[in-house]
């Protein structure tokens, strides 16, 4: 199965370099998606540009792909399901949840000169980053791509109720499946509260399991692919 891999904030397609060969060995065709403004040098990219790129990757896939979003890009994966509910086999959300209609995509950190740079590790102290050693943190920070303001402050637009028919798997790294279920039940994740098929799976990692647990993450993605 084609598995589209969408990195979160500050990540380009190389974030999946350790996951790709693992998925290939498991018989799948991983497709890291380079998002406009996150790897192509565009500082003027918008959220609509990123959505269009993900939807184009769905359209170009062989068969119905599994669409994987990490962190903020969980919303991008869900937007793909909204745009192509009949063409997406399933959605996997790693370390995050989709925003609902009308919310800013990722207006989370200061914007400077039209971009939202990586804010350093202080906001991610604790379970998010405890499994990253100093070398990994330095490498991440050195490669981090500032996110264009037009992406970070873009507004999420959802319109097709058929998205709720698309199966969803939430991979829970720095939080547990039980915590995720509590948030969904409490109404904190309204999109997943309305989704008809949601599975929660655990992974023993921080917020970036593609770096610290690539083999385990690949196995979870392969399991998700087999289930749809």
Coordinates of N, CA and C in Angstrom, one line a residue:
X1 N 0.8 -1.2 0.0 CA 0.0 0.0 0.0 C 0.9 1.2 0.0
X2 N 0.4 2.3 -0.7 CA 1.1 3.6 -0.6 C 0.8 4.2 0.7
X3 N 1.8 4.6 1.4 CA 1.7 5.3 2.7 C 2.3 6.7 2.7
X4 N 1.4 7.7 2.7 CA 1.9 9.1 2.6 C 2.3 9.6 4.0
X5 N 3.5 10.1 4.1 CA 4.0 10.5 5.3 C 4.2 12.0 5.4
X6 N 3.5 12.7 6.3 CA 3.5 14.1 6.4 C 4.0 14.6 7.7
X7 N 5.2 15.3 7.7 CA 5.8 15.7 8.9 C 5.1 16.9 9.5
X8 N 5.3 17.1 10.8 CA 4.7 18.2 11.5 C 5.6 19.5 11.3
X9 N 5.4 20.4 12.2 CA 6.0 21.8 12.1 C 7.5 21.6 12.1
X10 N 8.2 22.4 11.2 CA 9.6 22.5 11.1 C 10.3 21.3 10.4
X11 N 9.5 20.3 10.0 CA 10.1 19.1 9.4 C 9.9 19.1 7.9
X12 N 10.9 18.6 7.2 CA 10.8 18.4 5.8 C 10.7 16.8 5.6
X13 N 10.7 16.4 4.3 CA 10.5 15.0 4.0 C 11.5 14.1 4.6
X14 N 12.7 14.6 4.9 CA 13.8 13.8 5.4 C 13.5 13.3 6.8
X15 N 12.5 13.9 7.5 CA 12.2 13.4 8.8 C 11.9 11.9 8.8
X16 N 11.5 11.4 7.7 CA 11.0 10.0 7.6 C 12.1 9.0 7.1
X17 N 13.3 9.5 7.0 CA 14.4 8.7 6.4 C 14.6 7.4 7.1
X18 N 14.5 7.3 8.4 CA 14.7 6.0 9.1 C 13.5 5.1 9.1
X19 N 12.3 5.7 8.8 CA 11.1 4.9 8.7 C 10.9 4.3 7.3
X20 N 11.3 5.0 6.3 CA 11.0 4.6 4.9 C 11.6 3.2 4.6
X21 N 12.9 2.9 4.9 CA 13.3 1.5 4.6 C 12.6 0.4 5.5
X22 N 12.2 0.8 6.6 CA 11.4 -0.2 7.5 C 10.1 -0.5 6.8
X23 N 9.4 0.5 6.3 CA 8.1 0.3 5.7 C 8.3 -0.5 4.4
X24 N 9.4 -0.2 3.6 CA 9.6 -0.9 2.4 C 9.9 -2.4 2.7
X25 N 10.6 -2.7 3.8 CA 10.9 -4.1 4.1 C 9.6 -4.8 4.5
X26 N 8.6 -4.0 5.0 CA 7.3 -4.6 5.3 C 6.3 -4.7 4.2
X27 N 6.8 -4.3 3.0 CA 6.0 -4.5 1.7 C 5.2 -3.3 1.3
X28 N 5.5 -2.2 1.9 CA 4.7 -1.0 1.5 C 5.5 0.0 0.7
X29 N 4.8 1.0 0.1 CA 5.5 2.1 -0.6 C 5.3 3.4 0.1
X30 N 6.3 3.7 1.0 CA 6.2 5.0 1.7 C 6.5 6.2 0.8
X31 N 5.7 7.2 1.0 CA 5.9 8.5 0.1 C 6.0 9.7 1.1
X32 N 7.2 10.1 1.5 CA 7.3 11.3 2.3 C 6.9 12.5 1.4
X33 N 6.1 13.3 2.0 CA 5.5 14.5 1.3 C 6.3 15.7 1.7
X34 N 6.9 16.4 0.7 CA 7.5 17.7 1.0 C 6.5 18.8 0.9
X35 N 6.3 19.4 2.0 CA 5.2 20.5 2.1 C 5.7 21.8 1.6
X36 N 4.9 22.6 0.8 CA 5.3 23.9 0.5 C 5.7 24.7 1.7
X37 N 6.8 25.4 1.7 CA 7.3 26.2 2.8 C 8.1 25.4 3.8
X38 N 8.1 24.0 3.7 CA 8.8 23.2 4.6 C 9.7 22.2 3.9
X39 N 10.7 22.8 3.1 CA 11.6 22.0 2.4 C 11.9 22.4 1.0
X40 N 11.0 23.3 0.5 CA 11.2 23.8 -0.9 C 11.7 25.2 -1.0
X41 N 12.0 25.8 0.1 CA 12.5 27.2 0.1 C 11.5 28.3 0.0
X42 N 10.2 28.0 0.0 CA 9.1 29.0 -0.1 C 8.7 29.5 1.2
X43 N 8.9 30.8 1.4 CA 8.5 31.5 2.6 C 7.1 32.0 2.5
X44 N 6.5 32.0 1.3 CA 5.2 32.6 1.1 C 4.1 31.6 1.0
X45 N 4.4 30.3 1.3 CA 3.5 29.2 1.2 C 2.3 29.5 2.2
X46 N 1.2 28.9 1.9 CA 0.0 29.0 2.7 C -0.5 27.6 3.1
X47 N -1.4 27.6 4.1 CA -2.0 26.3 4.4 C -2.7 25.7 3.3
X48 N -3.4 26.5 2.4 CA -4.1 26.0 1.2 C -3.1 25.3 0.3
X49 N -1.9 25.9 0.2 CA -0.8 25.3 -0.6 C -0.5 23.9 -0.1
X50 N -0.3 23.8 1.2 CA 0.0 22.5 1.8 C -1.1 21.5 1.6
X51 N -2.3 21.9 1.8 CA -3.4 21.0 1.6 C -3.5 20.5 0.2
X52 N -3.3 21.4 -0.8 CA -3.3 21.0 -2.2 C -2.2 20.0 -2.5
X53 N -1.0 20.2 -1.9 CA 0.1 19.2 -2.1 C -0.3 17.9 -1.5
X54 N -0.9 17.8 -0.4 CA -1.3 16.5 0.2 C -2.3 15.8 -0.6
X55 N -3.3 16.6 -1.1 CA -4.4 16.1 -1.9 C -3.9 15.6 -3.2
X56 N -2.9 16.3 -3.8 CA -2.3 15.9 -5.0 C -1.5 14.5 -4.8
X57 N -0.9 14.4 -3.7 CA -0.2 13.1 -3.4 C -1.3 12.0 -3.3
X58 N -2.4 12.2 -2.7 CA -3.5 11.2 -2.6 C -3.9 10.9 -4.1
X59 N -4.1 11.9 -4.9 CA -4.5 11.6 -6.3 C -3.5 10.8 -7.1
X60 N -2.2 11.0 -6.7 CA -1.2 10.4 -7.5 C -0.9 9.0 -7.0
X61 N -1.4 8.6 -5.9 CA -1.1 7.3 -5.2 C -1.7 6.1 -6.1
X62 N -1.0 5.0 -5.9 CA -1.5 3.8 -6.5 C -2.5 3.1 -5.6
X63 N -3.8 3.2 -6.0 CA -4.8 2.7 -5.1 C -5.2 3.7 -4.1
X64 N -5.9 3.3 -3.0 CA -6.3 4.2 -1.9 C -5.2 4.2 -0.9
X65 N -4.5 5.3 -0.6 CA -3.4 5.3 0.3 C -3.8 5.5 1.8
X66 N -2.9 5.1 2.6 CA -3.0 5.5 4.0 C -2.3 6.8 4.2
X67 N -2.9 7.8 4.8 CA -2.4 9.1 5.0 C -2.0 9.3 6.4
X68 N -0.7 9.6 6.6 CA -0.1 9.7 8.0 C 0.3 11.1 8.2
X69 N -0.2 11.7 9.3 CA 0.2 13.0 9.7 C 0.8 13.0 11.1
X70 N 1.8 13.8 11.3 CA 2.5 13.9 12.6 C 2.3 15.2 13.2
X71 N 1.9 15.2 14.5 CA 1.8 16.5 15.2 C 0.8 17.4 14.6
X72 N 1.2 18.6 14.3 CA 0.2 19.6 13.6 C -0.3 19.0 12.3
X73 N 0.5 18.2 11.6 CA 0.1 17.7 10.3 C -1.0 16.6 10.5
X74 N -1.4 16.2 11.7 CA -2.6 15.4 11.8 C -3.7 16.1 11.2
X75 N -3.8 17.4 11.3 CA -4.8 18.2 10.7 C -4.7 18.1 9.1
X76 N -3.5 18.2 8.6 CA -3.4 18.0 7.2 C -3.9 16.7 6.7
X77 N -3.6 15.6 7.4 CA -4.0 14.3 7.0 C -5.6 14.2 7.0
X78 N -6.2 14.9 8.0 CA -7.6 14.9 8.1 C -8.2 15.8 7.0
X79 N -7.6 16.8 6.7 CA -8.1 17.7 5.6 C -8.0 16.9 4.3
X80 N -7.0 16.0 4.1 CA -7.0 15.1 2.9 C -8.2 14.2 2.9
X81 N -8.6 13.6 4.1 CA -9.7 12.8 4.2 C -11.0 13.6 3.9
X82 N -11.0 14.8 4.3 CA -12.2 15.7 4.0 C -12.3 15.9 2.5
X83 N -11.2 16.2 1.9 CA -11.1 16.5 0.4 C -11.4 15.3 -0.5
X84 N -10.9 14.1 0.0 CA -11.0 12.9 -0.8 C -11.5 11.7 0.1
X85 N -12.6 11.8 0.7 CA -13.1 10.7 1.6 C -13.2 9.4 0.9
X86 N -13.5 9.4 -0.4 CA -13.6 8.1 -1.1 C -12.3 7.5 -1.5
X87 N -11.3 8.3 -1.5 CA -9.9 7.9 -2.1 C -8.9 7.6 -1.0
X88 N -9.2 8.0 0.3 CA -8.3 7.7 1.4 C -8.7 6.5 2.1
X89 N -7.8 5.5 2.2 CA -8.1 4.2 2.9 C -8.2 4.4 4.4
X90 N -7.4 5.3 4.9 CA -7.4 5.5 6.4 C -6.4 6.6 6.7
X91 N -6.5 7.1 7.9 CA -5.7 8.2 8.4 C -5.0 7.7 9.7
X92 N -3.7 8.0 9.8 CA -3.0 7.8 11.0 C -2.5 9.1 11.5
X93 N -2.7 9.3 12.8 CA -2.3 10.6 13.5 C -1.3 10.3 14.6
X94 N -0.1 10.8 14.4 CA 0.9 10.5 15.3 C 1.2 11.7 16.3
X95 N 0.9 11.5 17.5 CA 1.2 12.6 18.5 C 0.4 13.8 18.4
X96 N -0.8 13.7 17.9 CA -1.7 14.9 17.7 C -3.1 14.5 17.3
X97 N -3.9 15.6 17.1 CA -5.3 15.4 16.7 C -5.6 16.5 15.7
X98 N -6.7 16.2 14.9 CA -7.1 17.2 13.9 C -7.9 18.4 14.6
X99 N -7.5 19.6 14.1 CA -8.4 20.7 14.5 C -9.7 20.7 13.8
X100 N -10.7 21.3 14.4 CA -12.0 21.3 13.8 C -12.1 22.6 12.9
X101 N -13.2 22.7 12.2 CA -13.4 23.8 11.2 C -13.3 25.1 11.9
X102 N -12.6 26.0 11.2 CA -12.5 27.4 11.7 C -11.4 27.7 12.6
X103 N -10.6 26.7 13.0 CA -9.5 26.9 13.9 C -8.2 27.3 13.1
X104 N -7.4 28.1 13.7 CA -6.0 28.4 13.1 C -5.3 27.1 13.1
X105 N -4.5 26.8 12.0 CA -3.8 25.6 11.8 C -2.8 25.3 12.9
X106 N -1.9 26.3 13.1 CA -0.8 26.1 14.1 C -0.2 27.4 14.6
X107 N -1.1 28.3 15.0 CA -0.6 29.6 15.5 C -0.2 29.5 16.9
X108 N 0.9 28.8 17.1 CA 1.3 28.4 18.4 C 2.5 29.1 19.0
X109 N 3.4 29.6 18.2 CA 4.6 30.2 18.6 C 4.8 31.6 17.9
X110 N 5.7 32.4 18.4 CA 5.9 33.7 17.8 C 6.3 33.6 16.3
X111 N 5.8 34.6 15.5 CA 6.1 34.7 14.1 C 7.1 35.9 14.0
X112 N 8.2 35.7 13.3 CA 9.2 36.8 13.1 C 9.5 36.8 11.6
X113 N 9.4 38.0 11.1 CA 9.7 38.3 9.6 C 9.0 37.3 8.7
X114 N 7.7 37.0 9.0 CA 6.9 36.2 8.2 C 7.0 34.7 8.3
X115 N 7.8 34.3 9.3 CA 7.9 32.8 9.6 C 7.8 32.5 11.0
X116 N 7.5 31.3 11.4 CA 7.5 30.8 12.7 C 8.7 29.9 12.9
X117 N 9.8 30.4 13.5 CA 11.0 29.5 13.6 C 10.8 28.5 14.8
X118 N 11.6 27.5 14.7 CA 11.6 26.5 15.8 C 12.0 27.3 17.1
X119 N 11.2 27.1 18.2 CA 11.4 28.0 19.4 C 12.4 27.4 20.4
X120 N 13.1 26.4 20.0 CA 14.0 25.8 21.0 C 13.3 24.7 21.8
X121 N 14.0 24.1 22.7 CA 13.5 22.9 23.3 C 12.7 23.2 24.6
X122 N 12.8 24.4 25.1 CA 12.1 24.7 26.4 C 10.6 24.4 26.3
X123 N 9.9 24.7 25.3 CA 8.5 24.4 25.2 C 8.2 22.9 25.2
X124 N 9.2 22.1 24.9 CA 9.0 20.7 24.7 C 9.7 19.9 25.8
X125 N 10.1 20.6 26.9 CA 10.7 19.9 28.0 C 9.8 18.8 28.6
X126 N 10.4 17.7 29.0 CA 9.6 16.7 29.6 C 9.3 15.5 28.7
X127 N 8.1 14.9 28.7 CA 7.9 13.7 27.9 C 8.0 13.9 26.4
X128 N 7.7 15.1 25.9 CA 7.9 15.3 24.5 C 9.3 15.0 24.0
X129 N 10.3 15.3 24.8 CA 11.7 15.3 24.2 C 12.6 14.5 25.1
X130 N 12.2 13.9 26.1 CA 13.1 13.1 27.1 C 13.9 12.0 26.4
X131 N 13.3 11.5 25.3 CA 14.0 10.4 24.6 C 15.0 10.9 23.5
X132 N 15.1 12.2 23.4 CA 16.1 12.7 22.4 C 17.4 13.1 23.1
X133 N 18.5 12.5 22.7 CA 19.8 12.9 23.4 C 20.3 14.3 22.8
X134 N 21.4 14.7 23.3 CA 21.8 16.1 22.9 C 22.2 16.1 21.4
X135 N 22.8 15.0 20.9 CA 23.1 15.0 19.5 C 21.8 15.1 18.6
X136 N 20.8 14.3 19.0 CA 19.6 14.4 18.2 C 18.9 15.7 18.3
X137 N 19.0 16.4 19.5 CA 18.4 17.7 19.6 C 19.1 18.7 18.7
X138 N 20.4 18.6 18.7 CA 21.2 19.6 17.9 C 20.9 19.4 16.4
X139 N 20.8 18.1 16.0 CA 20.6 17.8 14.6 C 19.2 18.3 14.2
X140 N 18.2 18.1 15.1 CA 16.9 18.6 14.8 C 16.9 20.1 14.6
X141 N 17.4 20.8 15.6 CA 17.4 22.2 15.6 C 18.2 22.8 14.3
X142 N 19.2 22.1 13.9 CA 20.0 22.6 12.8 C 19.2 22.4 11.5
X143 N 18.4 21.4 11.4 CA 17.6 21.2 10.2 C 16.2 21.8 10.2
X144 N 15.8 22.3 11.3 CA 14.4 22.8 11.5 C 14.1 23.9 10.4
X145 N 13.0 23.8 9.7 CA 12.6 24.7 8.7 C 11.6 25.7 9.3
X146 N 11.9 27.0 9.3 CA 10.8 27.9 9.8 C 9.5 27.8 9.0
X147 N 8.4 27.8 9.7 CA 7.1 27.6 9.0 C 6.6 28.9 8.6
X148 N 6.2 29.0 7.3 CA 5.6 30.3 6.9 C 4.4 30.7 7.7
X149 N 4.3 32.0 7.8 CA 3.2 32.6 8.6 C 1.8 32.2 7.9
X150 N 1.8 32.1 6.6 CA 0.6 31.8 5.9 C 0.2 30.3 6.1
X151 N 1.1 29.5 6.6 CA 0.7 28.1 7.0 C 0.3 28.1 8.4
X152 N 1.1 28.7 9.3 CA 0.8 28.6 10.7 C -0.5 29.3 11.1
X153 N -0.8 30.4 10.4 CA -2.0 31.1 10.8 C -3.2 30.9 9.8
X154 N -3.0 29.9 8.9 CA -4.1 29.6 8.0 C -5.2 29.0 8.8
X155 N -6.4 29.1 8.2 CA -7.6 28.6 8.9 C -8.1 27.3 8.3
X156 N -8.4 26.4 9.2 CA -8.9 25.0 8.8 C -10.3 25.1 8.2
X157 N -10.5 24.5 7.0 CA -11.8 24.5 6.4 C -12.2 23.0 6.1
X158 N -13.2 22.5 6.8 CA -13.7 21.2 6.6 C -15.2 21.2 6.1
X159 N -15.5 20.3 5.2 CA -16.9 20.5 4.6 C -17.6 19.2 4.3
X160 N -16.9 18.1 4.2 CA -17.5 16.8 3.7 C -17.7 15.9 4.9
X161 N -19.0 15.6 5.3 CA -19.3 14.8 6.4 C -18.8 13.3 6.2
X162 N -18.5 13.0 5.0 CA -18.0 11.6 4.7 C -16.6 11.4 5.3
X163 N -15.9 12.4 5.7 CA -14.6 12.2 6.4 C -14.8 11.4 7.6
X164 N -15.9 11.4 8.3 CA -16.1 10.7 9.5 C -16.2 9.1 9.3
X165 N -16.4 8.7 8.0 CA -16.4 7.3 7.7 C -15.0 6.8 7.5
X166 N -14.0 7.6 7.4 CA -12.6 7.2 7.1 C -12.0 6.7 8.4
X167 N -11.5 5.4 8.4 CA -10.9 4.9 9.6 C -9.7 5.7 10.1
X168 N -9.6 5.9 11.4 CA -8.5 6.7 12.0 C -7.8 5.8 13.1
X169 N -6.4 5.9 13.0 CA -5.6 5.3 14.1 C -4.8 6.5 14.7
X170 N -4.9 6.6 16.0 CA -4.1 7.6 16.7 C -2.9 6.9 17.4
X171 N -1.7 7.2 17.0 CA -0.5 6.7 17.6 C -0.1 7.6 18.8
X172 N -0.1 7.1 20.0 CA 0.0 7.9 21.2 C 1.5 7.8 21.7
X173 N 2.3 8.8 21.6 CA 3.7 8.7 22.0 C 3.8 9.3 23.4
X174 N 3.8 10.6 23.6 CA 4.1 11.2 24.9 C 2.8 11.2 25.8
X175 N 1.7 10.8 25.2 CA 0.5 10.6 26.0 C 0.0 9.1 25.8
X176 N -0.8 8.7 26.7 CA -1.3 7.3 26.6 C -2.6 7.2 25.8
X177 N -2.9 6.0 25.4 CA -4.3 5.8 24.7 C -5.4 6.2 25.7
X178 N -5.2 5.9 27.0 CA -6.3 6.2 27.9 C -6.5 7.7 28.0
X179 N -5.4 8.5 28.0 CA -5.5 9.9 28.1 C -6.2 10.4 26.8
X180 N -5.8 9.9 25.7 CA -6.4 10.3 24.4 C -7.9 10.1 24.4
X181 N -8.3 8.9 24.9 CA -9.7 8.6 25.0 C -10.5 9.5 25.9
X182 N -9.8 9.9 27.0 CA -10.5 10.9 27.9 C -10.7 12.2 27.2
X183 N -9.7 12.7 26.4 CA -9.8 13.9 25.7 C -10.9 13.9 24.7
X184 N -11.0 12.8 24.0 CA -12.1 12.6 23.0 C -13.4 12.6 23.6
X185 N -13.6 11.8 24.7 CA -14.8 11.7 25.4 C -15.3 13.0 26.0
X186 N -14.3 13.8 26.4 CA -14.6 15.1 27.1 C -15.0 16.2 26.0
X187 N -14.9 15.9 24.7 CA -15.2 16.9 23.7 C -14.1 17.7 23.3
X188 N -12.8 17.4 23.8 CA -11.7 18.3 23.4 C -11.2 18.0 22.0
X189 N -11.6 16.9 21.4 CA -11.3 16.5 20.0 C -12.6 16.2 19.2
X190 N -13.3 17.3 18.9 CA -14.7 17.0 18.3 C -14.7 16.3 17.0
X191 N -13.6 16.4 16.2 CA -13.6 15.7 15.0 C -13.5 14.2 15.2
X192 N -12.7 13.8 16.2 CA -12.6 12.3 16.4 C -13.7 11.8 17.2
X193 N -14.4 12.7 18.0 CA -15.6 12.2 18.7 C -16.7 11.8 17.7
X194 N -16.7 12.4 16.5 CA -17.7 12.1 15.5 C -17.2 11.0 14.5
X195 N -15.9 10.7 14.5 CA -15.4 9.7 13.6 C -16.0 8.3 14.0
X196 N -16.3 7.5 13.0 CA -17.0 6.2 13.3 C -16.0 5.1 13.6
X197 N -14.8 5.2 13.2 CA -13.8 4.1 13.5 C -12.5 4.8 14.0
X198 N -12.2 4.7 15.3 CA -11.0 5.3 15.8 C -10.3 4.2 16.7
X199 N -9.1 3.9 16.4 CA -8.3 3.0 17.2 C -7.1 3.8 17.8
X200 N -6.8 3.5 19.1 CA -5.7 4.2 19.8 C -4.6 3.2 20.1
X201 N -3.4 3.5 19.7 CA -2.3 2.6 19.9 C -1.2 3.3 20.6
X202 N -0.4 2.6 21.4 CA 0.6 3.2 22.2 C 2.0 3.0 21.5
X203 N 2.9 3.9 21.7 CA 4.3 3.7 21.4 C 5.1 4.4 22.5
X204 N 6.1 3.7 22.9 CA 6.9 4.2 24.0 C 8.0 5.2 23.5
X205 N 7.6 6.4 23.3 CA 8.5 7.4 22.8 C 8.1 8.8 23.2
X206 N 8.9 9.8 22.8 CA 8.5 11.2 22.9 C 7.7 11.6 21.7
X207 N 7.7 12.9 21.4 CA 6.8 13.4 20.4 C 7.3 13.1 19.0
X208 N 8.5 12.7 18.8 CA 9.1 12.4 17.5 C 9.5 11.0 17.3
X209 N 8.6 10.0 17.3 CA 9.0 8.6 17.2 C 9.7 8.2 15.9
X210 N 9.5 9.0 14.9 CA 10.2 8.7 13.6 C 11.7 8.8 13.8
X211 N 12.2 9.5 14.8 CA 13.6 9.6 15.1 C 14.1 8.6 16.1
X212 N 13.3 8.3 17.1 CA 13.7 7.5 18.2 C 13.2 6.1 18.2
X213 N 12.1 5.9 17.5 CA 11.5 4.5 17.4 C 11.0 4.2 16.0
X214 N 11.9 4.4 15.0 CA 11.5 4.2 13.6 C 10.9 2.9 13.2
X215 N 11.6 1.8 13.7 CA 11.2 0.5 13.4 C 9.8 0.2 14.0
X216 N 9.6 0.5 15.3 CA 8.4 0.3 16.0 C 7.3 1.1 15.3
X217 N 7.6 2.4 14.9 CA 6.6 3.2 14.3 C 6.2 2.6 12.9
X218 N 7.1 2.1 12.2 CA 6.8 1.5 10.9 C 5.9 0.3 11.1
X219 N 6.2 -0.5 12.1 CA 5.3 -1.7 12.3 C 3.9 -1.2 12.7
X220 N 3.7 -0.2 13.4 CA 2.4 0.3 13.7 C 1.7 0.8 12.5
X221 N 2.4 1.5 11.6 CA 1.8 2.0 10.4 C 1.5 0.8 9.5
X222 N 2.3 -0.2 9.4 CA 2.0 -1.4 8.6 C 0.7 -2.1 9.2
X223 N 0.6 -2.1 10.5 CA -0.6 -2.7 11.1 C -1.8 -1.9 10.7
X224 N -1.7 -0.6 10.7 CA -2.8 0.3 10.3 C -3.2 0.0 8.9
X225 N -2.2 -0.1 8.0 CA -2.5 -0.4 6.6 C -3.2 -1.7 6.4
X226 N -2.8 -2.7 7.2 CA -3.4 -4.0 7.0 C -4.9 -4.0 7.5
X227 N -5.2 -3.1 8.4 CA -6.6 -3.1 8.9 C -7.6 -2.3 8.1
X228 N -7.1 -1.6 7.0 CA -8.1 -0.8 6.3 C -8.3 -1.5 4.9

